[in-house]
């Protein structure tokens, strides 16, 4: 399996990081009613939940881009791996910026991570 494919697995698991941060140690957590609990949170716990949701949204285009880049054979493996590693690193930073409420930096990091997806598609052309 390539590094980029491992990055797809990591990106698939990343939403769990946000939900774990949001729920860990929270008073009144009820595993039978997780979504209402998370939606009722405030501050960094609520932002962690939002980061979780955004990670789910970012996953499909990233996974598609990695798969397409592999299937077309238009890019060197090192290029595909580089874009994928950059995406995972930036998305990890994005989650941290979201939780820390660094909105402007978070948007810049989101843009850079999205550019990685574009880079994967362009490199496959």
mmCIF file with all atom_site columns, C-alpha atoms in Angstrom:
data_model
loop_
_atom_site.group_PDB
_atom_site.id
_atom_site.type_symbol
_atom_site.label_atom_id
_atom_site.label_alt_id
_atom_site.label_comp_id
_atom_site.label_asym_id
_atom_site.label_entity_id
_atom_site.label_seq_id
_atom_site.pdbx_PDB_ins_code
_atom_site.Cartn_x
_atom_site.Cartn_y
_atom_site.Cartn_z
_atom_site.occupancy
_atom_site.B_iso_or_equiv
_atom_site.pdbx_formal_charge
_atom_site.auth_seq_id
_atom_site.auth_comp_id
_atom_site.auth_asym_id
_atom_site.auth_atom_id
_atom_site.pdbx_PDB_model_num
ATOM 1   C CA . UNK A 1 1   ? 0.000   0.000  0.000   1.00 0.00 ? 1   UNK A CA 1
ATOM 2   C CA . UNK A 1 2   ? 1.291   3.458  -0.834  1.00 0.00 ? 2   UNK A CA 1
ATOM 3   C CA . UNK A 1 3   ? 1.841   6.299  1.624   1.00 0.00 ? 3   UNK A CA 1
ATOM 4   C CA . UNK A 1 4   ? -1.039  8.151  -0.012  1.00 0.00 ? 4   UNK A CA 1
ATOM 5   C CA . UNK A 1 5   ? -3.396  5.241  0.591   1.00 0.00 ? 5   UNK A CA 1
ATOM 6   C CA . UNK A 1 6   ? -2.348  5.181  4.262   1.00 0.00 ? 6   UNK A CA 1
ATOM 7   C CA . UNK A 1 7   ? -3.160  8.903  4.320   1.00 0.00 ? 7   UNK A CA 1
ATOM 8   C CA . UNK A 1 8   ? -6.681  8.087  3.106   1.00 0.00 ? 8   UNK A CA 1
ATOM 9   C CA . UNK A 1 9   ? -7.067  5.769  6.092   1.00 0.00 ? 9   UNK A CA 1
ATOM 10  C CA . UNK A 1 10  ? -5.761  8.458  8.435   1.00 0.00 ? 10  UNK A CA 1
ATOM 11  C CA . UNK A 1 11  ? -8.145  11.026 6.922   1.00 0.00 ? 11  UNK A CA 1
ATOM 12  C CA . UNK A 1 12  ? -11.028 8.582  7.400   1.00 0.00 ? 12  UNK A CA 1
ATOM 13  C CA . UNK A 1 13  ? -10.170 8.286  11.096  1.00 0.00 ? 13  UNK A CA 1
ATOM 14  C CA . UNK A 1 14  ? -9.530  12.008 11.679  1.00 0.00 ? 14  UNK A CA 1
ATOM 15  C CA . UNK A 1 15  ? -13.174 12.895 12.444  1.00 0.00 ? 15  UNK A CA 1
ATOM 16  C CA . UNK A 1 16  ? -12.936 10.662 15.494  1.00 0.00 ? 16  UNK A CA 1
ATOM 17  C CA . UNK A 1 17  ? -10.271 12.976 16.858  1.00 0.00 ? 17  UNK A CA 1
ATOM 18  C CA . UNK A 1 18  ? -12.730 15.877 16.883  1.00 0.00 ? 18  UNK A CA 1
ATOM 19  C CA . UNK A 1 19  ? -15.508 13.880 18.495  1.00 0.00 ? 19  UNK A CA 1
ATOM 20  C CA . UNK A 1 20  ? -13.154 12.434 21.099  1.00 0.00 ? 20  UNK A CA 1
ATOM 21  C CA . UNK A 1 21  ? -11.923 15.890 22.057  1.00 0.00 ? 21  UNK A CA 1
ATOM 22  C CA . UNK A 1 22  ? -15.504 17.177 22.242  1.00 0.00 ? 22  UNK A CA 1
ATOM 23  C CA . UNK A 1 23  ? -16.714 14.332 24.474  1.00 0.00 ? 23  UNK A CA 1
ATOM 24  C CA . UNK A 1 24  ? -13.686 13.578 26.657  1.00 0.00 ? 24  UNK A CA 1
ATOM 25  C CA . UNK A 1 25  ? -14.341 14.511 30.254  1.00 0.00 ? 25  UNK A CA 1
ATOM 26  C CA . UNK A 1 26  ? -17.550 16.376 29.440  1.00 0.00 ? 26  UNK A CA 1
ATOM 27  C CA . UNK A 1 27  ? -20.147 16.430 32.175  1.00 0.00 ? 27  UNK A CA 1
ATOM 28  C CA . UNK A 1 28  ? -23.447 14.822 31.290  1.00 0.00 ? 28  UNK A CA 1
ATOM 29  C CA . UNK A 1 29  ? -22.232 12.843 28.293  1.00 0.00 ? 29  UNK A CA 1
ATOM 30  C CA . UNK A 1 30  ? -24.794 10.212 27.309  1.00 0.00 ? 30  UNK A CA 1
ATOM 31  C CA . UNK A 1 31  ? -23.681 7.692  24.709  1.00 0.00 ? 31  UNK A CA 1
ATOM 32  C CA . UNK A 1 32  ? -27.331 6.937  23.902  1.00 0.00 ? 32  UNK A CA 1
ATOM 33  C CA . UNK A 1 33  ? -27.850 10.529 22.743  1.00 0.00 ? 33  UNK A CA 1
ATOM 34  C CA . UNK A 1 34  ? -24.515 11.676 21.327  1.00 0.00 ? 34  UNK A CA 1
ATOM 35  C CA . UNK A 1 35  ? -25.650 14.158 18.666  1.00 0.00 ? 35  UNK A CA 1
ATOM 36  C CA . UNK A 1 36  ? -27.930 16.233 20.904  1.00 0.00 ? 36  UNK A CA 1
ATOM 37  C CA . UNK A 1 37  ? -25.186 16.245 23.519  1.00 0.00 ? 37  UNK A CA 1
ATOM 38  C CA . UNK A 1 38  ? -22.557 17.499 21.072  1.00 0.00 ? 38  UNK A CA 1
ATOM 39  C CA . UNK A 1 39  ? -24.909 20.135 19.650  1.00 0.00 ? 39  UNK A CA 1
ATOM 40  C CA . UNK A 1 40  ? -25.578 21.462 23.156  1.00 0.00 ? 40  UNK A CA 1
ATOM 41  C CA . UNK A 1 41  ? -21.899 22.042 23.913  1.00 0.00 ? 41  UNK A CA 1
ATOM 42  C CA . UNK A 1 42  ? -20.294 25.471 23.934  1.00 0.00 ? 42  UNK A CA 1
ATOM 43  C CA . UNK A 1 43  ? -16.832 26.906 23.367  1.00 0.00 ? 43  UNK A CA 1
ATOM 44  C CA . UNK A 1 44  ? -13.994 24.606 22.383  1.00 0.00 ? 44  UNK A CA 1
ATOM 45  C CA . UNK A 1 45  ? -16.101 21.466 22.749  1.00 0.00 ? 45  UNK A CA 1
ATOM 46  C CA . UNK A 1 46  ? -18.625 22.753 20.223  1.00 0.00 ? 46  UNK A CA 1
ATOM 47  C CA . UNK A 1 47  ? -15.801 23.810 17.882  1.00 0.00 ? 47  UNK A CA 1
ATOM 48  C CA . UNK A 1 48  ? -14.299 20.311 18.204  1.00 0.00 ? 48  UNK A CA 1
ATOM 49  C CA . UNK A 1 49  ? -17.638 18.900 17.080  1.00 0.00 ? 49  UNK A CA 1
ATOM 50  C CA . UNK A 1 50  ? -17.684 21.306 14.136  1.00 0.00 ? 50  UNK A CA 1
ATOM 51  C CA . UNK A 1 51  ? -14.127 20.231 13.272  1.00 0.00 ? 51  UNK A CA 1
ATOM 52  C CA . UNK A 1 52  ? -15.355 16.634 13.315  1.00 0.00 ? 52  UNK A CA 1
ATOM 53  C CA . UNK A 1 53  ? -18.173 17.483 10.914  1.00 0.00 ? 53  UNK A CA 1
ATOM 54  C CA . UNK A 1 54  ? -15.815 19.350 8.602   1.00 0.00 ? 54  UNK A CA 1
ATOM 55  C CA . UNK A 1 55  ? -13.412 16.401 8.579   1.00 0.00 ? 55  UNK A CA 1
ATOM 56  C CA . UNK A 1 56  ? -16.238 14.200 7.300   1.00 0.00 ? 56  UNK A CA 1
ATOM 57  C CA . UNK A 1 57  ? -16.952 16.769 4.579   1.00 0.00 ? 57  UNK A CA 1
ATOM 58  C CA . UNK A 1 58  ? -13.298 16.981 3.489   1.00 0.00 ? 58  UNK A CA 1
ATOM 59  C CA . UNK A 1 59  ? -12.782 13.232 3.268   1.00 0.00 ? 59  UNK A CA 1
ATOM 60  C CA . UNK A 1 60  ? -14.657 12.282 0.050   1.00 0.00 ? 60  UNK A CA 1
ATOM 61  C CA . UNK A 1 61  ? -12.888 14.694 -2.326  1.00 0.00 ? 61  UNK A CA 1
ATOM 62  C CA . UNK A 1 62  ? -9.518  13.816 -0.796  1.00 0.00 ? 62  UNK A CA 1
ATOM 63  C CA . UNK A 1 63  ? -10.077 10.073 -1.093  1.00 0.00 ? 63  UNK A CA 1
ATOM 64  C CA . UNK A 1 64  ? -11.322 10.481 -4.655  1.00 0.00 ? 64  UNK A CA 1
ATOM 65  C CA . UNK A 1 65  ? -8.316  12.611 -5.581  1.00 0.00 ? 65  UNK A CA 1
ATOM 66  C CA . UNK A 1 66  ? -5.858  10.047 -4.197  1.00 0.00 ? 66  UNK A CA 1
ATOM 67  C CA . UNK A 1 67  ? -7.569  7.168  -5.975  1.00 0.00 ? 67  UNK A CA 1
ATOM 68  C CA . UNK A 1 68  ? -7.812  9.053  -9.265  1.00 0.00 ? 68  UNK A CA 1
ATOM 69  C CA . UNK A 1 69  ? -4.174  10.140 -9.050  1.00 0.00 ? 69  UNK A CA 1
ATOM 70  C CA . UNK A 1 70  ? -3.162  6.501  -8.599  1.00 0.00 ? 70  UNK A CA 1
ATOM 71  C CA . UNK A 1 71  ? -5.403  5.159  -11.339 1.00 0.00 ? 71  UNK A CA 1
ATOM 72  C CA . UNK A 1 72  ? -4.402  7.611  -14.043 1.00 0.00 ? 72  UNK A CA 1
ATOM 73  C CA . UNK A 1 73  ? -0.702  6.990  -13.628 1.00 0.00 ? 73  UNK A CA 1
ATOM 74  C CA . UNK A 1 74  ? -0.084  10.607 -14.595 1.00 0.00 ? 74  UNK A CA 1
ATOM 75  C CA . UNK A 1 75  ? 1.902   11.536 -11.496 1.00 0.00 ? 75  UNK A CA 1
ATOM 76  C CA . UNK A 1 76  ? 4.981   10.112 -9.842  1.00 0.00 ? 76  UNK A CA 1
ATOM 77  C CA . UNK A 1 77  ? 4.219   8.205  -6.646  1.00 0.00 ? 77  UNK A CA 1
ATOM 78  C CA . UNK A 1 78  ? 6.360   10.627 -4.648  1.00 0.00 ? 78  UNK A CA 1
ATOM 79  C CA . UNK A 1 79  ? 4.201   13.513 -5.882  1.00 0.00 ? 79  UNK A CA 1
ATOM 80  C CA . UNK A 1 80  ? 0.978   11.759 -4.903  1.00 0.00 ? 80  UNK A CA 1
ATOM 81  C CA . UNK A 1 81  ? 2.427   10.826 -1.519  1.00 0.00 ? 81  UNK A CA 1
ATOM 82  C CA . UNK A 1 82  ? 3.631   14.394 -0.953  1.00 0.00 ? 82  UNK A CA 1
ATOM 83  C CA . UNK A 1 83  ? 0.236   15.932 -1.663  1.00 0.00 ? 83  UNK A CA 1
ATOM 84  C CA . UNK A 1 84  ? -1.463  13.343 0.559   1.00 0.00 ? 84  UNK A CA 1
ATOM 85  C CA . UNK A 1 85  ? 0.949   13.843 3.460   1.00 0.00 ? 85  UNK A CA 1
ATOM 86  C CA . UNK A 1 86  ? 0.569   17.604 3.183   1.00 0.00 ? 86  UNK A CA 1
ATOM 87  C CA . UNK A 1 87  ? -3.226  17.235 3.244   1.00 0.00 ? 87  UNK A CA 1
ATOM 88  C CA . UNK A 1 88  ? -3.165  15.117 6.421   1.00 0.00 ? 88  UNK A CA 1
ATOM 89  C CA . UNK A 1 89  ? -0.738  17.477 8.144   1.00 0.00 ? 89  UNK A CA 1
ATOM 90  C CA . UNK A 1 90  ? -2.751  20.544 7.180   1.00 0.00 ? 90  UNK A CA 1
ATOM 91  C CA . UNK A 1 91  ? -6.047  18.967 8.208   1.00 0.00 ? 91  UNK A CA 1
ATOM 92  C CA . UNK A 1 92  ? -4.553  18.093 11.587  1.00 0.00 ? 92  UNK A CA 1
ATOM 93  C CA . UNK A 1 93  ? -3.467  21.707 11.970  1.00 0.00 ? 93  UNK A CA 1
ATOM 94  C CA . UNK A 1 94  ? -6.914  22.804 10.768  1.00 0.00 ? 94  UNK A CA 1
ATOM 95  C CA . UNK A 1 95  ? -8.606  20.841 13.558  1.00 0.00 ? 95  UNK A CA 1
ATOM 96  C CA . UNK A 1 96  ? -6.305  22.421 16.127  1.00 0.00 ? 96  UNK A CA 1
ATOM 97  C CA . UNK A 1 97  ? -6.997  25.918 14.778  1.00 0.00 ? 97  UNK A CA 1
ATOM 98  C CA . UNK A 1 98  ? -10.730 25.209 14.853  1.00 0.00 ? 98  UNK A CA 1
ATOM 99  C CA . UNK A 1 99  ? -10.654 24.056 18.478  1.00 0.00 ? 99  UNK A CA 1
ATOM 100 C CA . UNK A 1 100 ? -8.439  27.006 19.479  1.00 0.00 ? 100 UNK A CA 1
ATOM 101 C CA . UNK A 1 101 ? -10.811 29.435 17.720  1.00 0.00 ? 101 UNK A CA 1
ATOM 102 C CA . UNK A 1 102 ? -8.121  30.841 15.405  1.00 0.00 ? 102 UNK A CA 1
ATOM 103 C CA . UNK A 1 103 ? -10.597 31.622 12.627  1.00 0.00 ? 103 UNK A CA 1
ATOM 104 C CA . UNK A 1 104 ? -8.373  33.455 10.146  1.00 0.00 ? 104 UNK A CA 1
ATOM 105 C CA . UNK A 1 105 ? -5.519  30.976 10.418  1.00 0.00 ? 105 UNK A CA 1
ATOM 106 C CA . UNK A 1 106 ? -8.017  28.129 10.256  1.00 0.00 ? 106 UNK A CA 1
ATOM 107 C CA . UNK A 1 107 ? -9.351  29.480 6.945   1.00 0.00 ? 107 UNK A CA 1
ATOM 108 C CA . UNK A 1 108 ? -5.841  29.807 5.520   1.00 0.00 ? 108 UNK A CA 1
ATOM 109 C CA . UNK A 1 109 ? -5.016  26.239 6.531   1.00 0.00 ? 109 UNK A CA 1
ATOM 110 C CA . UNK A 1 110 ? -8.313  25.001 5.064   1.00 0.00 ? 110 UNK A CA 1
ATOM 111 C CA . UNK A 1 111 ? -7.414  26.690 1.781   1.00 0.00 ? 111 UNK A CA 1
ATOM 112 C CA . UNK A 1 112 ? -3.968  25.093 1.753   1.00 0.00 ? 112 UNK A CA 1
ATOM 113 C CA . UNK A 1 113 ? -5.471  21.645 2.438   1.00 0.00 ? 113 UNK A CA 1
ATOM 114 C CA . UNK A 1 114 ? -8.001  22.153 -0.359  1.00 0.00 ? 114 UNK A CA 1
ATOM 115 C CA . UNK A 1 115 ? -5.106  23.121 -2.638  1.00 0.00 ? 115 UNK A CA 1
ATOM 116 C CA . UNK A 1 116 ? -3.632  19.677 -1.910  1.00 0.00 ? 116 UNK A CA 1
ATOM 117 C CA . UNK A 1 117 ? -6.777  18.071 -3.303  1.00 0.00 ? 117 UNK A CA 1
ATOM 118 C CA . UNK A 1 118 ? -6.523  20.253 -6.399  1.00 0.00 ? 118 UNK A CA 1
ATOM 119 C CA . UNK A 1 119 ? -2.825  19.361 -6.631  1.00 0.00 ? 119 UNK A CA 1
ATOM 120 C CA . UNK A 1 120 ? -3.678  15.668 -6.623  1.00 0.00 ? 120 UNK A CA 1
ATOM 121 C CA . UNK A 1 121 ? -6.184  16.101 -9.446  1.00 0.00 ? 121 UNK A CA 1
ATOM 122 C CA . UNK A 1 122 ? -3.870  18.329 -11.493 1.00 0.00 ? 122 UNK A CA 1
ATOM 123 C CA . UNK A 1 123 ? -0.903  16.001 -11.029 1.00 0.00 ? 123 UNK A CA 1
ATOM 124 C CA . UNK A 1 124 ? -3.043  13.152 -12.357 1.00 0.00 ? 124 UNK A CA 1
ATOM 125 C CA . UNK A 1 125 ? -3.813  15.004 -15.588 1.00 0.00 ? 125 UNK A CA 1
#
